[in-house]
């Protein structure tokens, strides 16, 4: 784990000490090397599932594909944004790549976290670089509104999660995923417990996003610059899916009844956002709504809690991460050449 | 092929751009003095959409540097080396070496072993005449049921 985390942190000195001529070359090469090294996580070394080098960071077959996806995405973001960021002053270019690298660091720590609180802190921490990228480097005036929607939707969902995690720590004494997967099913039978159940999941449902709380996504994706859209679509949405998969382990008996509204919303969202896609004129907005649709299917797969559902959700998350970021990249290519995002 | 493309690219880009902008073509033929100073169209500035982020009129970068790879607009040395390193680390290292590494990873989750073991056991049981699998997972004598009165 540290074999990848330390080079990622070393990206920061690389960015700030490289000469202006070679900034993009060195950061591209460095991040591609990190992406190549990250493939070593795919080597399955432990029968127990979790492979850990220390107490705080570990990988298991769920987080490994997402980690590799995250590491692969940083060089793609740098390649995609080189053209439109190069004209800016050099310190702003360095700040931009610093924000991308800091997102990478937070995401590696989020997917590798063994304590749920660490995951929560990194989950929140990824909001800040993303917000800065959207509001500072977006192209239209709506970017401020988009940043506000993005920030406050996610924060409003994650505050109940913090309370729920503190309650969990209080009742079970630990928040380590390694321990909680073997704990006895909790007695969950009162209204308070049901609210706790909802609190555990709402943050991730907003992040996925689920259809009813998806309004931040079209705004944020459209107003963000290409690298922001790529990282949002490819990895940040998957934080929600990953969090849900981890939390579902402990929420078990109650989920049988309480999951139905979310299954219905997810399925309805697939159809509705698919139809909305047909009416879009803005290319980026179309890709954003298609992301909502795909993530609705992932949400459905996770919430029904079957092994095939989980496997399908993971596969769809990785596939969508690769394809959606590539689509945003292509939309940006078209935008750079024609200066227009409308398809008419 | 690339050199052919780079030669026709300036003409292509001009044609496509003017079509995309809705044909704001301005006649460049010199006006005779009889038409007077009423023609103001060539005094109009270039439309902002046709300018790149520098504020210059849209000029193909291939005119200054016919081997432009897309990485650095002004310095062809940096542009070429950026292309070389991006392709080397991106394709030769990440995709080729990474792909080879993934191909030779050991049997993940022991799935191929499980398939081989199942085929071996099926062969063995068929040759011995045993059923492939017993109906009861647990031996029936070990199962303790509550008596029907309760």
Short mmCIF file of C-alpha atoms in Angstrom, two decimals:
data_model
loop_
_atom_site.label_atom_id
_atom_site.label_comp_id
_atom_site.label_asym_id
_atom_site.label_seq_id
_atom_site.Cartn_x
_atom_site.Cartn_y
_atom_site.Cartn_z
CA UNK A 1 0.00 0.00 0.00
CA UNK A 2 2.74 2.46 0.88
CA UNK A 3 4.52 1.54 -2.37
CA UNK A 4 1.79 3.51 -4.09
CA UNK A 5 0.85 6.07 -1.46
CA UNK A 6 4.35 7.46 -0.96
CA UNK A 7 4.98 8.02 -4.71
CA UNK A 8 1.59 9.73 -4.88
CA UNK A 9 2.54 12.07 -2.06
CA UNK A 10 5.87 12.63 -3.80
CA UNK A 11 3.89 13.97 -6.74
CA UNK A 12 3.51 17.21 -4.80
CA UNK A 13 7.25 18.04 -4.76
CA UNK A 14 7.42 16.90 -8.39
CA UNK A 15 4.71 19.37 -9.35
CA UNK A 16 6.19 22.32 -7.51
CA UNK A 17 9.87 21.73 -8.30
CA UNK A 18 9.66 20.72 -11.96
CA UNK A 19 10.69 23.39 -14.42
CA UNK A 20 7.77 25.02 -16.24
CA UNK A 21 8.76 23.53 -19.58
CA UNK A 22 8.73 19.98 -18.31
CA UNK A 23 5.89 20.18 -15.78
CA UNK A 24 3.32 18.26 -17.79
CA UNK A 25 5.83 15.72 -19.10
CA UNK A 26 7.14 14.83 -15.66
CA UNK A 27 3.73 14.66 -14.01
CA UNK A 28 2.37 12.49 -16.82
CA UNK A 29 5.30 10.09 -16.59
CA UNK A 30 5.25 10.01 -12.77
CA UNK A 31 1.53 9.32 -12.57
CA UNK A 32 1.75 6.60 -15.24
CA UNK A 33 4.46 4.90 -13.20
CA UNK A 34 2.21 5.06 -10.15
CA UNK A 35 -0.58 3.52 -12.23
CA UNK A 36 1.73 0.67 -13.28
CA UNK A 37 2.84 0.02 -9.71
CA UNK A 38 -0.78 0.02 -8.52
CA UNK A 39 -1.39 -3.14 -10.56
CA UNK A 40 0.51 -5.11 -7.93
CA UNK A 41 -2.56 -4.85 -5.72
CA UNK A 42 -4.29 -7.28 -8.03
CA UNK A 43 -2.05 -10.06 -6.79
CA UNK A 44 -4.16 -11.94 -4.33
CA UNK A 45 -1.90 -12.90 -1.46
CA UNK A 46 -4.19 -13.65 1.42
CA UNK A 47 -6.86 -16.30 1.86
CA UNK A 48 -8.74 -14.11 4.30
CA UNK A 49 -9.52 -11.52 1.69
CA UNK A 50 -7.85 -8.53 3.33
CA UNK A 51 -4.22 -7.78 2.50
CA UNK A 52 -2.74 -5.28 4.89
CA UNK A 53 0.69 -3.88 5.35
CA UNK A 54 -0.26 -1.95 8.46
CA UNK A 55 -3.19 -1.46 10.81
CA UNK A 56 -4.76 1.44 8.98
CA UNK A 57 -4.60 0.65 5.28
CA UNK A 58 -5.59 -2.60 3.65
CA UNK A 59 -6.94 -3.85 0.38
CA UNK A 60 -9.42 -6.58 -0.36
CA UNK A 61 -11.02 -7.83 -3.56
CA UNK A 62 -13.67 -5.11 -3.34
CA UNK A 63 -11.41 -2.12 -2.96
CA UNK A 64 -8.58 -3.30 -5.20
CA UNK A 65 -10.27 -2.74 -8.59
CA UNK A 66 -11.42 0.69 -7.44
CA UNK A 67 -7.93 1.57 -6.26
CA UNK A 68 -6.42 0.52 -9.59
CA UNK A 69 -9.08 2.57 -11.38
CA UNK A 70 -8.23 5.62 -9.26
CA UNK A 71 -4.52 5.30 -9.96
CA UNK A 72 -5.13 4.81 -13.67
CA UNK A 73 -7.29 7.89 -13.86
CA UNK A 74 -4.79 10.51 -12.71
CA UNK A 75 -2.54 10.29 -15.82
CA UNK A 76 -5.63 10.36 -18.01
CA UNK A 77 -6.85 13.51 -16.30
CA UNK A 78 -3.45 15.16 -16.73
CA UNK A 79 -3.34 14.24 -20.42
CA UNK A 80 -6.88 15.50 -20.96
CA UNK A 81 -6.43 18.84 -19.25
CA UNK A 82 -2.98 19.69 -20.60
CA UNK A 83 -4.31 21.54 -23.60
CA UNK A 84 -6.72 23.90 -21.91
CA UNK A 85 -4.64 24.58 -18.78
CA UNK A 86 -1.30 25.23 -20.50
CA UNK A 87 -2.05 28.86 -21.44
CA UNK A 88 -2.53 29.83 -17.79
CA UNK A 89 0.22 31.22 -15.52
CA UNK A 90 2.57 28.53 -14.25
CA UNK A 91 1.59 28.68 -10.59
CA UNK A 92 -2.05 28.15 -11.54
CA UNK A 93 -1.08 25.14 -13.62
CA UNK A 94 0.81 23.74 -10.66
CA UNK A 95 -2.18 24.37 -8.38
CA UNK A 96 -4.46 22.56 -10.78
CA UNK A 97 -2.29 19.45 -10.92
CA UNK A 98 -1.81 19.67 -7.14
CA UNK A 99 -5.57 19.49 -6.69
CA UNK A 100 -5.76 16.44 -8.94
CA UNK A 101 -2.92 14.76 -7.05
CA UNK A 102 -4.46 15.56 -3.68
CA UNK A 103 -7.71 14.00 -4.88
CA UNK A 104 -5.70 10.92 -5.81
CA UNK A 105 -4.13 10.74 -2.36
CA UNK A 106 -7.44 11.11 -0.54
CA UNK A 107 -9.07 8.52 -2.76
CA UNK A 108 -6.31 5.97 -2.22
CA UNK A 109 -6.63 6.45 1.51
CA UNK A 110 -10.41 6.25 1.29
CA UNK A 111 -10.50 2.99 -0.63
CA UNK A 112 -7.71 1.51 1.43
CA UNK A 113 -9.13 2.50 4.81
CA UNK A 114 -9.84 -0.22 7.33
CA UNK A 115 -11.58 2.01 9.86
CA UNK A 116 -14.91 3.37 8.74
CA UNK A 117 -14.13 6.73 10.34
CA UNK A 118 -11.00 7.02 8.20
CA UNK A 119 -13.10 6.24 5.16
CA UNK A 120 -15.59 8.92 6.24
CA UNK A 121 -12.90 11.56 6.70
CA UNK A 122 -11.39 10.83 3.30
CA UNK A 123 -14.89 10.75 1.77
CA UNK A 124 -15.42 14.28 3.02
CA UNK A 125 -11.92 15.37 2.19
CA UNK A 126 -12.39 14.59 -1.50
CA UNK A 127 -15.11 17.25 -1.60
CA UNK A 128 -12.69 20.12 -1.16
CA UNK A 129 -10.37 19.69 -4.15
CA UNK A 130 -13.35 18.83 -6.32
CA UNK A 131 -15.19 21.96 -5.22
CA UNK A 132 -12.15 24.09 -5.95
CA UNK A 133 -11.71 22.53 -9.38
CA UNK A 134 -15.36 23.08 -10.29
CA UNK A 135 -15.68 26.64 -9.07
CA UNK A 136 -12.26 27.95 -10.06
CA UNK A 137 -11.71 26.31 -13.45
CA UNK A 138 -15.23 25.80 -14.73
CA UNK A 139 -16.16 27.73 -17.82
CA UNK A 140 -19.62 29.11 -17.21
CA UNK A 141 -21.07 31.35 -14.53
CA UNK A 142 -23.33 28.52 -13.37
CA UNK A 143 -20.29 26.86 -11.86
CA UNK A 144 -20.84 28.64 -8.53
CA UNK A 145 -24.36 27.28 -8.30
CA UNK A 146 -23.07 23.87 -9.32
CA UNK A 147 -20.42 23.93 -6.60
CA UNK A 148 -22.99 24.90 -4.01
CA UNK A 149 -25.34 22.09 -5.01
CA UNK A 150 -22.47 19.60 -5.04
CA UNK A 151 -21.12 20.61 -1.65
CA UNK A 152 -24.35 20.95 0.26
CA UNK A 153 -26.09 17.87 -1.11
CA UNK A 154 -23.14 15.71 -0.07
CA UNK A 155 -22.69 17.42 3.30
CA UNK A 156 -26.37 17.17 4.15
CA UNK A 157 -26.22 13.45 3.47
CA UNK A 158 -23.03 12.79 5.33
CA UNK A 159 -23.82 14.53 8.61
CA UNK A 160 -26.33 11.79 9.56
CA UNK A 161 -23.63 9.31 8.58
CA UNK A 162 -21.24 10.82 11.11
CA UNK A 163 -23.85 10.52 13.86
CA UNK A 164 -24.62 6.95 12.80
CA UNK A 165 -20.95 6.00 12.89
CA UNK A 166 -20.52 7.48 16.35
CA UNK A 167 -23.54 5.49 17.54
CA UNK A 168 -22.07 2.35 16.01
CA UNK A 169 -18.78 2.94 17.75
CA UNK A 170 -20.65 3.44 21.00
CA UNK A 171 -22.57 0.19 20.72
CA UNK A 172 -20.01 -2.15 19.23
CA UNK A 173 -16.80 -0.59 20.51
CA UNK A 174 -15.04 -0.68 17.16
CA UNK A 175 -15.35 0.72 13.70
CA UNK A 176 -12.79 -1.45 12.00
CA UNK A 177 -14.13 -3.15 8.90
CA UNK A 178 -11.91 -6.13 9.63
CA UNK A 179 -13.71 -6.72 12.91
CA UNK A 180 -17.24 -5.65 12.05
CA UNK A 181 -17.58 -8.17 9.22
CA UNK A 182 -17.53 -10.91 11.83
CA UNK A 183 -19.74 -9.26 14.42
CA UNK A 184 -23.10 -10.65 15.45
CA UNK A 185 -26.10 -9.16 13.69
CA UNK A 186 -27.35 -6.24 15.72
CA UNK A 187 -30.81 -6.20 17.26
CA UNK A 188 -32.53 -3.59 15.14
CA UNK A 189 -36.21 -3.29 15.93
CA UNK A 190 -37.18 0.24 16.89
CA UNK A 191 -37.83 3.45 14.98
CA UNK A 192 -34.53 4.80 16.22
CA UNK A 193 -32.76 1.86 14.68
CA UNK A 194 -34.51 2.42 11.41
CA UNK A 195 -33.39 6.03 11.37
CA UNK A 196 -29.88 4.82 12.16
CA UNK A 197 -30.11 2.45 9.21
CA UNK A 198 -31.17 5.28 6.92
CA UNK A 199 -28.47 7.52 8.32
CA UNK A 200 -25.80 5.00 7.45
CA UNK A 201 -26.87 4.87 3.84
CA UNK A 202 -28.14 8.31 2.86
CA UNK A 203 -24.69 9.83 2.40
CA UNK A 204 -23.76 7.12 -0.07
CA UNK A 205 -27.09 7.25 -1.84
CA UNK A 206 -26.64 10.97 -2.41
CA UNK A 207 -23.14 10.34 -3.67
CA UNK A 208 -24.09 7.53 -6.05
CA UNK A 209 -26.49 9.35 -6.84
CA UNK A 210 -29.88 7.84 -6.26
CA UNK A 211 -32.56 9.22 -8.53
CA UNK A 212 -34.40 11.46 -6.05
CA UNK A 213 -31.26 13.18 -4.78
CA UNK A 214 -29.35 13.37 -8.03
CA UNK A 215 -29.80 17.05 -8.80
CA UNK A 216 -26.22 17.97 -7.96
CA UNK A 217 -24.76 15.65 -10.54
CA UNK A 218 -25.82 17.18 -13.87
CA UNK A 219 -24.80 20.60 -12.60
CA UNK A 220 -21.44 19.52 -11.22
CA UNK A 221 -20.49 17.39 -14.20
CA UNK A 222 -21.41 19.98 -16.77
CA UNK A 223 -19.77 22.94 -15.09
CA UNK A 224 -16.56 21.15 -14.14
CA UNK A 225 -13.56 21.25 -16.43
CA UNK A 226 -12.72 18.00 -18.16
CA UNK A 227 -10.47 16.58 -15.44
CA UNK A 228 -13.05 17.44 -12.81
CA UNK A 229 -15.78 15.69 -14.76
CA UNK A 230 -13.56 12.69 -15.34
CA UNK A 231 -12.69 12.20 -11.71
CA UNK A 232 -16.23 12.90 -10.56
CA UNK A 233 -17.79 10.41 -12.92
CA UNK A 234 -15.15 7.75 -12.69
CA UNK A 235 -14.22 7.58 -9.05
CA UNK A 236 -16.14 9.89 -6.76
CA UNK A 237 -19.46 8.29 -7.61
CA UNK A 238 -17.93 4.92 -6.82
CA UNK A 239 -17.06 6.13 -3.32
CA UNK A 240 -20.78 6.02 -2.69
CA UNK A 241 -21.09 2.50 -4.04
CA UNK A 242 -18.08 1.28 -2.11
CA UNK A 243 -19.33 2.84 1.12
CA UNK A 244 -22.72 1.21 0.67
CA UNK A 245 -21.18 -2.19 0.11
CA UNK A 246 -19.13 -1.87 3.28
CA UNK A 247 -22.02 -0.65 5.39
CA UNK A 248 -24.48 -3.27 4.12
CA UNK A 249 -22.51 -5.93 5.96
CA UNK A 250 -23.62 -4.59 9.31
CA UNK A 251 -27.08 -3.37 8.52
CA UNK A 252 -28.37 -6.77 7.75
CA UNK A 253 -31.68 -7.92 9.16
CA UNK A 254 -33.35 -4.56 8.84
CA UNK A 255 -32.40 -4.17 5.21
CA UNK A 256 -34.87 -6.81 4.15
CA UNK A 257 -37.85 -4.51 4.69
CA UNK A 258 -36.33 -1.07 4.48
CA UNK A 259 -34.57 -1.51 1.19
CA UNK A 260 -37.68 -1.49 -0.98
CA UNK A 261 -38.11 2.29 -1.43
CA UNK A 262 -34.52 2.54 -2.56
CA UNK A 263 -34.82 -0.34 -5.00
CA UNK A 264 -37.89 1.31 -6.48
CA UNK A 265 -36.21 4.71 -6.69
CA UNK A 266 -33.13 3.20 -8.28
CA UNK A 267 -35.08 1.32 -10.95
CA UNK A 268 -37.37 4.24 -11.67
CA UNK A 269 -34.32 6.44 -11.90
CA UNK A 270 -32.77 4.21 -14.53
CA UNK A 271 -35.81 4.63 -16.76
CA UNK A 272 -36.39 8.31 -16.08
CA UNK A 273 -32.83 9.47 -16.51
CA UNK A 274 -32.53 7.31 -19.58
CA UNK A 275 -35.50 9.14 -21.07
CA UNK A 276 -34.08 12.49 -19.99
CA UNK A 277 -30.93 11.62 -21.92
CA UNK A 278 -32.97 11.41 -25.09
CA UNK A 279 -34.07 15.03 -24.66
CA UNK A 280 -30.69 16.59 -23.96
CA UNK A 281 -29.04 19.06 -26.28
CA UNK A 282 -25.88 19.52 -24.24
CA UNK A 283 -23.44 16.66 -24.74
CA UNK A 284 -21.94 16.80 -21.26
CA UNK A 285 -25.37 16.93 -19.71
CA UNK A 286 -26.30 13.79 -21.63
CA UNK A 287 -23.27 11.94 -20.32
CA UNK A 288 -24.05 13.18 -16.80
CA UNK A 289 -27.60 11.83 -16.90
CA UNK A 290 -26.36 8.54 -18.30
CA UNK A 291 -24.05 8.34 -15.28
CA UNK A 292 -27.08 8.71 -12.99
CA UNK A 293 -28.76 5.91 -14.88
CA UNK A 294 -25.83 3.52 -14.59
CA UNK A 295 -25.33 4.30 -10.93
CA UNK A 296 -29.01 3.65 -10.36
CA UNK A 297 -28.39 0.12 -11.58
CA UNK A 298 -25.39 -0.17 -9.27
CA UNK A 299 -27.49 1.05 -6.35
CA UNK A 300 -30.15 -1.51 -7.16
CA UNK A 301 -27.54 -4.25 -7.32
CA UNK A 302 -26.08 -3.33 -3.95
CA UNK A 303 -29.32 -2.82 -2.09
CA UNK A 304 -30.77 -6.23 -2.98
CA UNK A 305 -27.79 -7.83 -1.16
CA UNK A 306 -27.28 -10.92 -3.27
CA UNK A 307 -23.80 -12.17 -4.28
CA UNK A 308 -24.56 -11.68 -7.96
CA UNK A 309 -25.89 -8.22 -7.21
CA UNK A 310 -22.66 -7.25 -5.51
CA UNK A 311 -20.48 -8.72 -8.24
CA UNK A 312 -22.52 -7.04 -10.93
CA UNK A 313 -22.33 -3.75 -9.08
CA UNK A 314 -18.53 -3.94 -8.86
CA UNK A 315 -18.17 -4.82 -12.52
CA UNK A 316 -20.51 -2.04 -13.56
CA UNK A 317 -18.67 0.46 -11.36
CA UNK A 318 -15.31 -0.33 -12.97
CA UNK A 319 -16.75 -0.39 -16.48
CA UNK A 320 -18.62 2.85 -15.96
CA UNK A 321 -15.55 4.48 -14.47
CA UNK A 322 -13.51 3.75 -17.55
CA UNK A 323 -16.19 4.51 -20.11
CA UNK A 324 -17.70 7.60 -18.55
CA UNK A 325 -14.40 9.37 -18.08
CA UNK A 326 -13.50 8.52 -21.66
CA UNK A 327 -16.81 9.99 -22.81
CA UNK A 328 -16.17 13.23 -20.95
CA UNK A 329 -12.72 13.33 -22.49
CA UNK A 330 -14.19 12.98 -25.96
CA UNK A 331 -16.82 15.62 -25.25
CA UNK A 332 -14.01 17.95 -24.23
CA UNK A 333 -12.11 17.17 -27.43
CA UNK A 334 -15.16 18.10 -29.45
CA UNK A 335 -15.61 21.25 -27.34
CA UNK A 336 -12.01 22.34 -27.82
CA UNK A 337 -12.34 22.11 -31.57
CA UNK A 338 -15.79 23.59 -32.10
CA UNK A 339 -16.20 25.69 -28.91
CA UNK A 340 -19.71 24.42 -28.52
CA UNK A 341 -21.27 21.63 -26.51
CA UNK A 342 -24.66 21.55 -28.16
CA UNK A 343 -25.35 18.70 -30.47
CA UNK A 344 -27.57 20.54 -32.92
CA UNK B 1 0.09 9.70 -43.97
CA UNK B 2 0.49 12.03 -41.10
CA UNK B 3 2.37 14.49 -43.25
CA UNK B 4 -0.41 14.40 -45.83
CA UNK B 5 -2.95 15.07 -43.13
CA UNK B 6 -0.90 17.90 -41.73
CA UNK B 7 -0.80 19.51 -45.14
CA UNK B 8 -4.55 19.43 -45.74
CA UNK B 9 -5.44 20.09 -42.08
CA UNK B 10 -5.31 23.90 -42.25
CA UNK B 11 -7.77 23.93 -45.14
CA UNK B 12 -9.98 21.34 -43.45
CA UNK B 13 -10.09 23.16 -40.13
CA UNK B 14 -11.00 26.44 -41.76
CA UNK B 15 -13.84 24.80 -43.69
CA UNK B 16 -15.22 23.01 -40.63
CA UNK B 17 -14.94 25.97 -38.37
CA UNK B 18 -16.78 28.28 -40.68
CA UNK B 19 -19.51 25.67 -41.11
CA UNK B 20 -19.79 25.22 -37.35
CA UNK B 21 -20.01 28.95 -36.73
CA UNK B 22 -22.79 29.34 -39.25
CA UNK B 23 -20.78 30.61 -42.17
CA UNK B 24 -19.74 34.06 -41.17
CA UNK B 25 -17.73 34.26 -44.33
CA UNK B 26 -16.63 37.75 -45.26
CA UNK B 27 -15.81 38.63 -48.84
CA UNK B 28 -12.16 39.49 -49.23
CA UNK B 29 -12.20 40.81 -52.78
CA UNK B 30 -10.91 44.35 -52.99
CA UNK B 31 -13.77 46.82 -53.27
CA UNK B 32 -13.82 49.31 -56.10
CA UNK B 33 -13.85 52.92 -55.02
CA UNK B 34 -17.31 53.31 -56.53
CA UNK B 35 -18.91 51.31 -53.71
CA UNK B 36 -17.60 53.84 -51.26
CA UNK B 37 -16.95 53.44 -47.61
CA UNK B 38 -20.31 51.80 -46.92
CA UNK B 39 -18.68 48.38 -46.61
CA UNK B 40 -17.93 48.01 -42.93
CA UNK B 41 -17.88 44.21 -42.83
CA UNK B 42 -14.12 43.93 -43.06
CA UNK B 43 -13.82 46.31 -40.14
CA UNK B 44 -15.61 43.85 -37.83
CA UNK B 45 -13.38 42.05 -35.36
CA UNK B 46 -13.05 38.27 -35.63
CA UNK B 47 -15.86 36.62 -33.68
CA UNK B 48 -14.83 35.66 -30.17
CA UNK B 49 -15.80 32.04 -30.76
CA UNK B 50 -13.22 31.75 -33.50
CA UNK B 51 -10.43 32.80 -31.18
CA UNK B 52 -8.53 30.40 -29.06
CA UNK B 53 -7.85 31.00 -25.40
CA UNK B 54 -4.96 33.33 -26.22
CA UNK B 55 -7.34 35.74 -27.93
CA UNK B 56 -5.64 35.27 -31.31
CA UNK B 57 -7.60 34.35 -34.38
CA UNK B 58 -7.89 30.60 -34.93
CA UNK B 59 -4.67 29.54 -36.57
CA UNK B 60 -3.69 25.93 -37.00
CA UNK B 61 -0.73 25.00 -34.82
CA UNK B 62 0.53 22.81 -37.68
CA UNK B 63 1.55 25.90 -39.60
CA UNK B 64 4.26 26.79 -37.11
CA UNK B 65 5.25 23.26 -36.25
CA UNK B 66 4.23 20.65 -38.82
CA UNK B 67 5.12 17.84 -36.41
CA UNK B 68 2.85 19.14 -33.64
CA UNK B 69 1.84 16.26 -31.39
CA UNK B 70 -0.65 18.19 -29.31
CA UNK B 71 1.34 18.54 -26.10
CA UNK B 72 3.19 21.84 -26.15
CA UNK B 73 2.29 24.72 -28.40
CA UNK B 74 5.53 26.67 -28.59
CA UNK B 75 8.47 24.34 -28.05
CA UNK B 76 8.71 21.43 -30.48
CA UNK B 77 11.46 19.72 -28.45
CA UNK B 78 9.29 19.58 -25.34
CA UNK B 79 6.28 18.59 -27.46
CA UNK B 80 8.14 15.67 -28.99
CA UNK B 81 9.57 14.42 -25.71
CA UNK B 82 6.24 14.74 -23.96
CA UNK B 83 4.71 12.59 -26.67
CA UNK B 84 7.49 10.01 -26.40
CA UNK B 85 7.31 9.72 -22.62
CA UNK B 86 3.51 9.71 -22.51
CA UNK B 87 3.36 6.90 -25.06
CA UNK B 88 6.21 4.95 -23.49
CA UNK B 89 4.93 5.07 -19.92
CA UNK B 90 1.31 4.88 -20.94
CA UNK B 91 1.43 2.06 -23.45
CA UNK B 92 4.71 0.18 -23.14
CA UNK B 93 4.88 0.24 -19.37
CA UNK B 94 1.33 0.57 -18.08
CA UNK B 95 -0.62 -1.37 -20.69
CA UNK B 96 1.89 -3.89 -22.03
CA UNK B 97 3.92 -4.71 -18.93
CA UNK B 98 0.87 -4.25 -16.69
CA UNK B 99 -1.21 -6.46 -18.96
CA UNK B 100 1.46 -9.15 -18.93
CA UNK B 101 1.58 -8.96 -15.16
CA UNK B 102 -2.18 -9.37 -14.93
CA UNK B 103 -2.11 -12.29 -17.36
CA UNK B 104 0.38 -14.19 -15.25
CA UNK B 105 -1.32 -13.54 -11.91
CA UNK B 106 -2.01 -16.73 -9.93
CA UNK B 107 -5.44 -18.30 -9.98
CA UNK B 108 -7.63 -15.68 -8.31
CA UNK B 109 -10.05 -17.18 -5.79
CA UNK B 110 -8.87 -20.64 -6.82
CA UNK B 111 -11.57 -20.81 -9.49
CA UNK B 112 -9.55 -22.72 -12.07
CA UNK B 113 -8.38 -25.09 -9.37
CA UNK B 114 -12.01 -25.61 -8.29
CA UNK B 115 -13.02 -26.47 -11.85
CA UNK B 116 -10.14 -28.94 -12.23
CA UNK B 117 -10.90 -30.51 -8.84
CA UNK B 118 -14.57 -30.89 -9.68
CA UNK B 119 -13.77 -32.59 -12.99
CA UNK B 120 -11.32 -34.90 -11.25
CA UNK B 121 -13.83 -35.84 -8.56
CA UNK B 122 -16.57 -36.47 -11.13
CA UNK B 123 -14.28 -38.78 -13.06
CA UNK B 124 -13.27 -40.58 -9.90
CA UNK B 125 -16.83 -41.07 -8.65
CA UNK B 126 -18.12 -42.20 -12.00
CA UNK B 127 -15.40 -44.82 -12.25
CA UNK B 128 -16.20 -46.07 -8.74
CA UNK B 129 -19.93 -46.10 -9.40
CA UNK B 130 -20.70 -43.72 -6.52
CA UNK B 131 -23.30 -40.97 -6.92
CA UNK B 132 -21.72 -37.66 -7.82
CA UNK B 133 -22.98 -36.00 -4.67
CA UNK B 134 -24.83 -37.31 -1.62
CA UNK B 135 -28.35 -35.92 -1.08
CA UNK B 136 -27.79 -35.00 2.55
CA UNK B 137 -25.18 -32.42 3.42
CA UNK B 138 -25.30 -33.39 7.08
CA UNK B 139 -25.67 -36.98 8.22
CA UNK B 140 -29.37 -37.44 9.17
CA UNK B 141 -28.50 -38.93 12.58
CA UNK B 142 -26.83 -35.70 13.64
CA UNK B 143 -29.93 -33.58 13.04
CA UNK B 144 -31.98 -33.04 16.19
CA UNK B 145 -35.54 -31.96 15.48
CA UNK B 146 -38.03 -30.71 18.10
CA UNK B 147 -40.75 -33.29 18.73
CA UNK B 148 -44.04 -32.66 16.90
CA UNK B 149 -46.00 -31.87 20.08
CA UNK B 150 -44.32 -28.51 20.63
#
